PDB file of C-alpha atoms (C1' of nucleotides) in Angstrom:
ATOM      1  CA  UNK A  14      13.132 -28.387  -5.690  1.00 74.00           C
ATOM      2  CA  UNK A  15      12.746 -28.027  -9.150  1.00 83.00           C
ATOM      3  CA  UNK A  16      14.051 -24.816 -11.558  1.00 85.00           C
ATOM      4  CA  UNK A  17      10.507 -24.337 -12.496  1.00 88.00           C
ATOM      5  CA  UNK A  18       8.890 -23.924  -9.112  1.00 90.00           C
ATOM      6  CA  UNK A  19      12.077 -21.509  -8.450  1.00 91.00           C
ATOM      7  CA  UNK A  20      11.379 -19.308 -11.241  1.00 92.00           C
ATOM      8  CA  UNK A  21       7.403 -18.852  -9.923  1.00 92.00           C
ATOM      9  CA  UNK A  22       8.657 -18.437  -6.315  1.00 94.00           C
ATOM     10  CA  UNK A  23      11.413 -15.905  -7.076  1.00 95.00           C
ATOM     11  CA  UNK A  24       8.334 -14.151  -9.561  1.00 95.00           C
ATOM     12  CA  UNK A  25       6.361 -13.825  -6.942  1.00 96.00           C
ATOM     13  CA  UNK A  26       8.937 -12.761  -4.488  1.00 97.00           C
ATOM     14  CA  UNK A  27       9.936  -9.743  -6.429  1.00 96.00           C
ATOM     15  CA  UNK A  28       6.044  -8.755  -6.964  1.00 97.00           C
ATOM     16  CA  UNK A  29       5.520  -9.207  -3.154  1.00 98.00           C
ATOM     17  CA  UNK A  30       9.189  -6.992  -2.662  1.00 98.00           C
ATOM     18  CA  UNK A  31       7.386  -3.901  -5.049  1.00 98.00           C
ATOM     19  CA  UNK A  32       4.289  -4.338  -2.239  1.00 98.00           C
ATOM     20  CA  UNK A  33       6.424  -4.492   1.192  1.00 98.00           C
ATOM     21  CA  UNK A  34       5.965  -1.017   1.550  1.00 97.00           C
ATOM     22  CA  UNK A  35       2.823   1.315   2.584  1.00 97.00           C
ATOM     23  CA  UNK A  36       3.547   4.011   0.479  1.00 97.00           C
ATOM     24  CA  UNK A  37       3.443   1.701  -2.846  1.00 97.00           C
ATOM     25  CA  UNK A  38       0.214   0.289  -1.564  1.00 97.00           C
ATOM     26  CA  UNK A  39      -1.302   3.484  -0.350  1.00 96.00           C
ATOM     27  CA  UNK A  40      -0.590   4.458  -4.024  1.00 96.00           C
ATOM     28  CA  UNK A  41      -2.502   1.647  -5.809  1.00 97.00           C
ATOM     29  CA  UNK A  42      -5.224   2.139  -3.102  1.00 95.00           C
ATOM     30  CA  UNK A  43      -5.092   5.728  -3.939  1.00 94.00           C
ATOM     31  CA  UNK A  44      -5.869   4.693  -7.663  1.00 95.00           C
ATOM     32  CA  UNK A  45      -8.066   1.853  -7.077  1.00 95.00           C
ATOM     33  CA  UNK A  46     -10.641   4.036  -5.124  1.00 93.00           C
ATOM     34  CA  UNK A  47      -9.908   6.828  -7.699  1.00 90.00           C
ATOM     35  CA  UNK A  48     -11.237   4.950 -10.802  1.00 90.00           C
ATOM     36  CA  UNK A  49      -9.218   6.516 -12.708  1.00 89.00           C
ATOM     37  CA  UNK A  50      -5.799   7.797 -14.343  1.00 93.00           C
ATOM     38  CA  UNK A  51      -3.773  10.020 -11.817  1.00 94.00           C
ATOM     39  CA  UNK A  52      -0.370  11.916 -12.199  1.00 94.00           C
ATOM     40  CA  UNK A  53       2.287  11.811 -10.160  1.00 91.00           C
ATOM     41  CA  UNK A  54       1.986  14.975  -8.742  1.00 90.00           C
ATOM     42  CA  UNK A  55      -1.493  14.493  -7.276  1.00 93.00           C
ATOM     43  CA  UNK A  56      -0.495  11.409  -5.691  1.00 92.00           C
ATOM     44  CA  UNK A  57       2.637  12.851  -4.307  1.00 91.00           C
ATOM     45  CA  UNK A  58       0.324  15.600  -2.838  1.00 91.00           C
ATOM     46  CA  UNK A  59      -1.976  12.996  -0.955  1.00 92.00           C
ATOM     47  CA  UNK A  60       1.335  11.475   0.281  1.00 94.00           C
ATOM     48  CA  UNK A  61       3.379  14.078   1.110  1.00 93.00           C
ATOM     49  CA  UNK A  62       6.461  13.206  -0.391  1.00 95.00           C
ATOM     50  CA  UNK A  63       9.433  14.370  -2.732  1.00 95.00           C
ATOM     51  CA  UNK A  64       8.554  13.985  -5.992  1.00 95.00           C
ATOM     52  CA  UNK A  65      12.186  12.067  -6.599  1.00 96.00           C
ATOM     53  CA  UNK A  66      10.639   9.718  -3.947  1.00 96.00           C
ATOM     54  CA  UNK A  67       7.304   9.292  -6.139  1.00 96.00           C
ATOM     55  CA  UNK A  68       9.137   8.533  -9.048  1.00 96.00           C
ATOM     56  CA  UNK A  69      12.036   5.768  -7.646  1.00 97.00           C
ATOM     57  CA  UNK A  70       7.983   4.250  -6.287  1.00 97.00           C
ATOM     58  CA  UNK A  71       6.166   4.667  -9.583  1.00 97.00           C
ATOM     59  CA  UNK A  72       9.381   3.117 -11.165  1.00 96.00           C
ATOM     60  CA  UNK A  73       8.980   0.114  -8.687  1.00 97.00           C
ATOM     61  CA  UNK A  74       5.160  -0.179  -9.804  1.00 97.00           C
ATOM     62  CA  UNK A  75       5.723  -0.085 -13.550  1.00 96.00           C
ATOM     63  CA  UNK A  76       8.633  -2.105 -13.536  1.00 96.00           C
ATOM     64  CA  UNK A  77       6.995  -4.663 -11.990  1.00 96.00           C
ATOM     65  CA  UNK A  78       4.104  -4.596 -14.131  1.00 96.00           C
ATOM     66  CA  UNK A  79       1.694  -3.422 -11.395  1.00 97.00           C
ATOM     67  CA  UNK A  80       0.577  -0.292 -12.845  1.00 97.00           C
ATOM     68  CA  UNK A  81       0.135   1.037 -16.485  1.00 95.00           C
ATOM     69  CA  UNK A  82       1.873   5.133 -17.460  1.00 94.00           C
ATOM     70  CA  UNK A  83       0.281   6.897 -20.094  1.00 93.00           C
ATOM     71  CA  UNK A  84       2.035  10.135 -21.272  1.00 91.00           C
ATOM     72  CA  UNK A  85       0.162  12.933 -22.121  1.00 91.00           C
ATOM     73  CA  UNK A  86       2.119  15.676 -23.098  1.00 85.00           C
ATOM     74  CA  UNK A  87       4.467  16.993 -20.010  1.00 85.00           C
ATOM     75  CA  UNK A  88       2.263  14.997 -17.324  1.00 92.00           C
ATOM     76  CA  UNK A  89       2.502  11.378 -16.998  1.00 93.00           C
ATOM     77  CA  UNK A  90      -0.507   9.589 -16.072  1.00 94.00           C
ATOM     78  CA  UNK A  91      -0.854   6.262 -14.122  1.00 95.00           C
ATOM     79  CA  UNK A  92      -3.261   3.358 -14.009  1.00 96.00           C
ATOM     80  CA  UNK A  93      -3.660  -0.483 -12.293  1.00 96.00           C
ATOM     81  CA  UNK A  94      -2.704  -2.725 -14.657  1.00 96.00           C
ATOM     82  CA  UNK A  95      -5.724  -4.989 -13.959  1.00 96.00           C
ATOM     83  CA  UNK A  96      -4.415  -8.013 -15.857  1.00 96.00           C
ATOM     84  CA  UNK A  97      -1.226  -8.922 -13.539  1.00 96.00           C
ATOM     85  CA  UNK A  98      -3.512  -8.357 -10.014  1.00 97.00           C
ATOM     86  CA  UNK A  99      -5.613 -11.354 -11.737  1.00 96.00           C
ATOM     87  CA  UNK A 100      -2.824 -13.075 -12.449  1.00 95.00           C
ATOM     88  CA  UNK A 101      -0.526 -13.091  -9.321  1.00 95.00           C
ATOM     89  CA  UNK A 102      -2.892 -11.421  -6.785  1.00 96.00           C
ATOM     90  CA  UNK A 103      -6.751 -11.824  -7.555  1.00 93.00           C
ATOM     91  CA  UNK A 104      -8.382 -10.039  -4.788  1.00 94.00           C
ATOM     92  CA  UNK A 105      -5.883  -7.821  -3.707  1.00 96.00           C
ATOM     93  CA  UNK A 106      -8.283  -4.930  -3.686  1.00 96.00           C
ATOM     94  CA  UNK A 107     -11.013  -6.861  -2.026  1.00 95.00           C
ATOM     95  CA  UNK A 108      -8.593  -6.872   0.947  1.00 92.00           C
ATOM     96  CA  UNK A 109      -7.705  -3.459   0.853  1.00 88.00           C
TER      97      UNK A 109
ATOM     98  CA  UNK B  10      -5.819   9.651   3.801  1.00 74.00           C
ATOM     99  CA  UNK B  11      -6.959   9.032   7.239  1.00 83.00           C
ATOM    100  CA  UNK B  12      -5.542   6.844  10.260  1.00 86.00           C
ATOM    101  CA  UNK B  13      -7.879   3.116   9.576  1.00 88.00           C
ATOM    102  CA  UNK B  14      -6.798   3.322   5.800  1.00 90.00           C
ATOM    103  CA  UNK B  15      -3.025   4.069   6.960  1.00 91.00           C
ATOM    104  CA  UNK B  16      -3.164   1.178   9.526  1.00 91.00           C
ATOM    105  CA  UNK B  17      -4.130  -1.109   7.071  1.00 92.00           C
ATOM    106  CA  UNK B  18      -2.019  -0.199   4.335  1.00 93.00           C
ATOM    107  CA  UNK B  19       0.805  -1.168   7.205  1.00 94.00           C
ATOM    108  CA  UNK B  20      -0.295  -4.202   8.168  1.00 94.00           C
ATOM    109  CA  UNK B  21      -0.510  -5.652   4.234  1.00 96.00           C
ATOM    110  CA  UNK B  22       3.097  -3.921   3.683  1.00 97.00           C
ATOM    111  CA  UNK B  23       4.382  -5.729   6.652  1.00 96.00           C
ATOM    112  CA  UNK B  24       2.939  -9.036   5.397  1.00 97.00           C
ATOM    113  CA  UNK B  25       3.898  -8.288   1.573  1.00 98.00           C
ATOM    114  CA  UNK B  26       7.763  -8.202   3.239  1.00 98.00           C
ATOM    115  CA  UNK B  27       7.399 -10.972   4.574  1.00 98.00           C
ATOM    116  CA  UNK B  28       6.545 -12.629   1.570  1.00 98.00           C
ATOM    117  CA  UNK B  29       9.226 -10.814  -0.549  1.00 98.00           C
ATOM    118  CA  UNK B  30      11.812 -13.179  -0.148  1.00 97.00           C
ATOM    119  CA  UNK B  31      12.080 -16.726  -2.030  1.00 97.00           C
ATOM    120  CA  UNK B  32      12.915 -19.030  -0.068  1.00 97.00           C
ATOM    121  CA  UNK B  33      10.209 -17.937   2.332  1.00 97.00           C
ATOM    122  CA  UNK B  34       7.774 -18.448  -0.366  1.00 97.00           C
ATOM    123  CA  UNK B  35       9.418 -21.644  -1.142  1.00 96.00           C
ATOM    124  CA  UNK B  36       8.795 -22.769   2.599  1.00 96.00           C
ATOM    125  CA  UNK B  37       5.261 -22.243   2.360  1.00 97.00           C
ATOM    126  CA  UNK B  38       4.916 -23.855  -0.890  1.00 95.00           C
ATOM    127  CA  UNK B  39       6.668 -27.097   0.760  1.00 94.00           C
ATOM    128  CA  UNK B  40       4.547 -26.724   3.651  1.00 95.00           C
ATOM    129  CA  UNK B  41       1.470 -26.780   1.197  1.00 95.00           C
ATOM    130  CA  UNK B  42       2.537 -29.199  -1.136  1.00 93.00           C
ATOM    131  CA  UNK B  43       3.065 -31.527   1.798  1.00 90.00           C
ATOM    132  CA  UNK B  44       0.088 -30.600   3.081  1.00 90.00           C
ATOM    133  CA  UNK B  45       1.077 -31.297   6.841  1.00 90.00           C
ATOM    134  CA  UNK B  46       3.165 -30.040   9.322  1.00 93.00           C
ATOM    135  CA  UNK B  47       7.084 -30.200   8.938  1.00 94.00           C
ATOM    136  CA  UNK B  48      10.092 -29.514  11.099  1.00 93.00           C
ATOM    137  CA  UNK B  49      12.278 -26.847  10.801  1.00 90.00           C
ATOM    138  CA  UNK B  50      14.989 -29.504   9.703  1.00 89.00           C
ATOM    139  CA  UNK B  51      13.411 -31.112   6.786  1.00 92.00           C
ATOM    140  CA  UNK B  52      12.369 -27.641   5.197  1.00 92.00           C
ATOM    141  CA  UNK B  53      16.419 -26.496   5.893  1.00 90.00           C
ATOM    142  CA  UNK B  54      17.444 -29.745   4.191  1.00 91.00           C
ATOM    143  CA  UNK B  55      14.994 -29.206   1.266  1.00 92.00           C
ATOM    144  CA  UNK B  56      16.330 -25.603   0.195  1.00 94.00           C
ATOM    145  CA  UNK B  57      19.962 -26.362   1.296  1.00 93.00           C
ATOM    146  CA  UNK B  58      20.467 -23.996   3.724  1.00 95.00           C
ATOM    147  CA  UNK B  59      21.850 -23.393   7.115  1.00 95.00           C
ATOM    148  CA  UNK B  60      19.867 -24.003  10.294  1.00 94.00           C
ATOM    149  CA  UNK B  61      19.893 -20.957  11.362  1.00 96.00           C
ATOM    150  CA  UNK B  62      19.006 -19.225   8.042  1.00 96.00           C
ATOM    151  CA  UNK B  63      15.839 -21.611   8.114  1.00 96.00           C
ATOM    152  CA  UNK B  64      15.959 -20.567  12.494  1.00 96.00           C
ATOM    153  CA  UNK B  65      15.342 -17.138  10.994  1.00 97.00           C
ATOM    154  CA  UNK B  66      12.646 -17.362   8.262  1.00 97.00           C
ATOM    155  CA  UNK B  67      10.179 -19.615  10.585  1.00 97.00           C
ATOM    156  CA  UNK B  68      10.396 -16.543  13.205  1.00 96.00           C
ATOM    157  CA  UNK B  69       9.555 -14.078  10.083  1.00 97.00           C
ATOM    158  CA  UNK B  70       6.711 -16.143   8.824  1.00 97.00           C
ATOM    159  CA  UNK B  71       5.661 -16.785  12.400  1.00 96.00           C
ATOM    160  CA  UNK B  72       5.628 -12.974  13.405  1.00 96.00           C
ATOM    161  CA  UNK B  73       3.293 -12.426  10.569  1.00 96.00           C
ATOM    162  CA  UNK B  74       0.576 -15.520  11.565  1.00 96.00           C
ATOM    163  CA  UNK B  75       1.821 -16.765   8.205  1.00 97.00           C
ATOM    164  CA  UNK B  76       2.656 -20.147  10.221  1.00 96.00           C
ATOM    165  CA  UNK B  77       1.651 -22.055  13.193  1.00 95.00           C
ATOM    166  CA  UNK B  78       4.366 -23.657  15.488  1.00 94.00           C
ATOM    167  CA  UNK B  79       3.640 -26.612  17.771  1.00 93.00           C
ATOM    168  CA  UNK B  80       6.792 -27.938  19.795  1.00 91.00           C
ATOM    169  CA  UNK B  81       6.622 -32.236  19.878  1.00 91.00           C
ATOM    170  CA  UNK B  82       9.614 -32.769  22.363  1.00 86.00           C
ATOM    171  CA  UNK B  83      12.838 -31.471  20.626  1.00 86.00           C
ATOM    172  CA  UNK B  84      11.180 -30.992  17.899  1.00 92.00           C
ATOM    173  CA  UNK B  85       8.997 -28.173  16.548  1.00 93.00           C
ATOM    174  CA  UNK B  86       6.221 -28.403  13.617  1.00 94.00           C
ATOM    175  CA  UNK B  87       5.333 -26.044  10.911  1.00 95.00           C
ATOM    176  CA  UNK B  88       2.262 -25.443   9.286  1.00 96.00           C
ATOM    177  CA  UNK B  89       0.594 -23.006   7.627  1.00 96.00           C
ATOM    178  CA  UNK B  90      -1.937 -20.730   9.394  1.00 96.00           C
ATOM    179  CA  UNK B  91      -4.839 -20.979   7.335  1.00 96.00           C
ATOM    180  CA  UNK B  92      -7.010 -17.948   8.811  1.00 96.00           C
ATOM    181  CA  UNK B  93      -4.537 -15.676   7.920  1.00 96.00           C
ATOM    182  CA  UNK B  94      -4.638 -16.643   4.520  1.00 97.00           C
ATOM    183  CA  UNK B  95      -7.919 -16.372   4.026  1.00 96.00           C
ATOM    184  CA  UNK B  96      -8.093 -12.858   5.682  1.00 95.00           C
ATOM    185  CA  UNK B  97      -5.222 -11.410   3.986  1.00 95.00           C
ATOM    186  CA  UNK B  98      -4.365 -13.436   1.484  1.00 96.00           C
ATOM    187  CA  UNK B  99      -7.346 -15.267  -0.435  1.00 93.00           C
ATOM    188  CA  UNK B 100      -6.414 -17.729  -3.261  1.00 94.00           C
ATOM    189  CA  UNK B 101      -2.576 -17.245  -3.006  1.00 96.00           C
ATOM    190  CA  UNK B 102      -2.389 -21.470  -2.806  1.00 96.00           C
ATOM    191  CA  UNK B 103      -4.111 -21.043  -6.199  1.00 95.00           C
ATOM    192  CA  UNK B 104      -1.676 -18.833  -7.582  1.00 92.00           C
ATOM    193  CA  UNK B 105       1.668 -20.521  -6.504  1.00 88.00           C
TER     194      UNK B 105
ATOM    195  C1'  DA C  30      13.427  33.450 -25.870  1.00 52.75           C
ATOM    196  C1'  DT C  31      12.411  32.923 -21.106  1.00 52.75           C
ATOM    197  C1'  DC C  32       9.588  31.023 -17.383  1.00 52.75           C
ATOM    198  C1'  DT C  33       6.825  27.315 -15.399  1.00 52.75           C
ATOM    199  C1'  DT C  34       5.394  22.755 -14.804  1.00 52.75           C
ATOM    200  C1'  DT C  35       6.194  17.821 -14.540  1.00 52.75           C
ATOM    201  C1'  DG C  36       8.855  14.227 -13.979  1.00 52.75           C
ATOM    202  C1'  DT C  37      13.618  11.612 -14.109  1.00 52.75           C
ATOM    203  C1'  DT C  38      18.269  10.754 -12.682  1.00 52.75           C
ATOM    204  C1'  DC C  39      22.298  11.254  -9.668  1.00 52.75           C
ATOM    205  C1'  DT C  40      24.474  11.318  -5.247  1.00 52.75           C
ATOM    206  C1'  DA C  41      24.606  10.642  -0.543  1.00 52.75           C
ATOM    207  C1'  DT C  42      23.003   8.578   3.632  1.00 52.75           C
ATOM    208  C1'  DG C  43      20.920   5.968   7.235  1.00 52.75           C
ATOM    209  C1'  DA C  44      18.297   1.839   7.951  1.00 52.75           C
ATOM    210  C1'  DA C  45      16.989  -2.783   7.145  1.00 52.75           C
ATOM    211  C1'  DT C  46      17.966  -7.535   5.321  1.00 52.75           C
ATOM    212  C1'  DA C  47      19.828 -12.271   4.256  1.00 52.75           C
ATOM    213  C1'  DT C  48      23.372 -15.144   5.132  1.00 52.75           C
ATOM    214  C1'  DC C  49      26.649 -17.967   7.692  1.00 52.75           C
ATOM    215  C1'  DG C  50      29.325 -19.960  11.487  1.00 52.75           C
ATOM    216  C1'  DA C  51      29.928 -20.254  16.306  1.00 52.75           C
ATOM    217  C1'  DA C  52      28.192 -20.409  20.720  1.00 52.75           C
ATOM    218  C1'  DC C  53      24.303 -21.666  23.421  1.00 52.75           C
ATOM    219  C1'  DA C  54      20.043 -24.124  25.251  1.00 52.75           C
ATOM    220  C1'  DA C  55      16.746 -27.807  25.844  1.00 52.75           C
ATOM    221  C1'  DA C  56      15.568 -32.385  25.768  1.00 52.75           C
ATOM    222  C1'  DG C  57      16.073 -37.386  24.871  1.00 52.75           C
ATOM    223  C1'  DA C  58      19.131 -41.537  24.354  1.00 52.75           C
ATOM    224  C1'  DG C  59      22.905 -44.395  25.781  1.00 52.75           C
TER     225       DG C  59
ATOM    226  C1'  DC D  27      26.249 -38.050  33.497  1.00 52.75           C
ATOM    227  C1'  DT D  28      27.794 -37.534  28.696  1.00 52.75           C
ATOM    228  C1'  DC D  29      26.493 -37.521  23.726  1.00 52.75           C
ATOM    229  C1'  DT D  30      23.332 -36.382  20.058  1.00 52.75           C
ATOM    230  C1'  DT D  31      19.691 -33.929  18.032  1.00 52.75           C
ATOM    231  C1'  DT D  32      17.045 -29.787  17.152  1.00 52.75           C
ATOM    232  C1'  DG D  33      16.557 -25.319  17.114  1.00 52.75           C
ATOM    233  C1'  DT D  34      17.689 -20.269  18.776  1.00 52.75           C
ATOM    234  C1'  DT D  35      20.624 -16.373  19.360  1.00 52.75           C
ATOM    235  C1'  DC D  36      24.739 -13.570  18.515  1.00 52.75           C
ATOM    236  C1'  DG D  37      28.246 -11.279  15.756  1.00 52.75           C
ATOM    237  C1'  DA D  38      29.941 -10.033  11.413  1.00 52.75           C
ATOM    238  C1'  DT D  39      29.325  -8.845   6.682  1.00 52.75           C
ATOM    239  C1'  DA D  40      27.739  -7.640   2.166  1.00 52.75           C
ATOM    240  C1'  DT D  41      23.688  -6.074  -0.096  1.00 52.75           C
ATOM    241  C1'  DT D  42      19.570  -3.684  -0.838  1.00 52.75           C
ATOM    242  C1'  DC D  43      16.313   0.017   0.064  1.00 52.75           C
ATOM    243  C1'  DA D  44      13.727   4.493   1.066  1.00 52.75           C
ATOM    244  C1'  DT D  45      14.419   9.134   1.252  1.00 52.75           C
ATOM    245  C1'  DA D  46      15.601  13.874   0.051  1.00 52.75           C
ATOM    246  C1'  DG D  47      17.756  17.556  -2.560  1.00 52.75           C
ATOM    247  C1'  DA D  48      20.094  19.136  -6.639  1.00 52.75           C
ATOM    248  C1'  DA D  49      20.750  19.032 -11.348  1.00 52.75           C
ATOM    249  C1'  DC D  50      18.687  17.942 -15.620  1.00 52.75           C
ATOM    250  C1'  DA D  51      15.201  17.297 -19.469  1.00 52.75           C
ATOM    251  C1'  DA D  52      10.996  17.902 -22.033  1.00 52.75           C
ATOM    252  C1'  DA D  53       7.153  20.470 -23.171  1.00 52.75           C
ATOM    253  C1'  DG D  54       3.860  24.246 -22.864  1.00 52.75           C
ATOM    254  C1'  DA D  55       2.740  29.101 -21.769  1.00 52.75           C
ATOM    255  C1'  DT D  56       3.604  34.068 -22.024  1.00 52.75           C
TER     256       DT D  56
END
DNA sequence: ATCTTTGTTCTATGAATATCGAACAAAGAG
DNA sequence: CTCTTTGTTCGATATTCATAGAACAAAGAT
């Protein structure tokens, strides 16, 4: 097996890793259906969970280049970053 | 969020784990690439791993209906399971 | 200057995961 | 019947992960 065709499948492993869990992808759904930005805290309401626990998750998104932030003063707001889902999972939201 | 949305966003996260390792994307690849079925031995050889590594990531791809298995004597041959795809997982071929 | 809101980071913890070798099982082959 | 091949299961281990609470930081609001 070549080193390029390792690089793609570990790229795609650690993008699939960031969606292994429901919470993560009740979160994009959450934004997806939402149209538009949301903050942390109103997503952390939906999903009832520590808001330590919604940031190590919106950490996991960003960092994997799945969602977009956008800081507006104290609040931090989030967004699908609609170019990678083309890329590495066109779709995705058709399925969801 | 109610109970169908919740169910669903389960099943994908189950499937997305699945797929969050790289050698099990590397299996399916191989199993594409080749474009027929392939024993458990061949794949282990092709990725350098031990048999029951390989033993272990054909039951995890299996669980999900990510593969098919059909046993030939002492043999048993992999492919990929096509519907699944489709339902969950359109155009990941294209992607990989 | 103090209080409130919003989010991050740290620490701890319990659970899950990937890996291997060894033991086991099933089925042909000699 | 014994040997070989193919794959599964078990036991052990090292690593990673999801979660919560506590402490911290930044930025308004009063």
């Amino acid at each position: 097996m070549n080193i390029e065709q390792r690089a793609i499948d570990d790229k795609l492993a650690t993008i699939f890793k960031v969606l292994s869990d429901p919470h993560r992808i009740s979160i994009l759904r959450i934004l997806h259906e939402n149209g538009h930005e949301m903050t942390c805290g109103e997503v952390g309401e939906r999903l009832n969970l520590a808001k330590s626990t919604v940031s190590y998750h919106f950490k996991a998104l960003r960092k994997a280049g799945l969602t977009n932030t956008r800081q507006v003063s104290q609040t931090k707001l989030l967004s699908i970053n609609e170019t990678t889902f083309e890329q590495y999972l066109p779709h995705f939201f058709d399925v969801l």
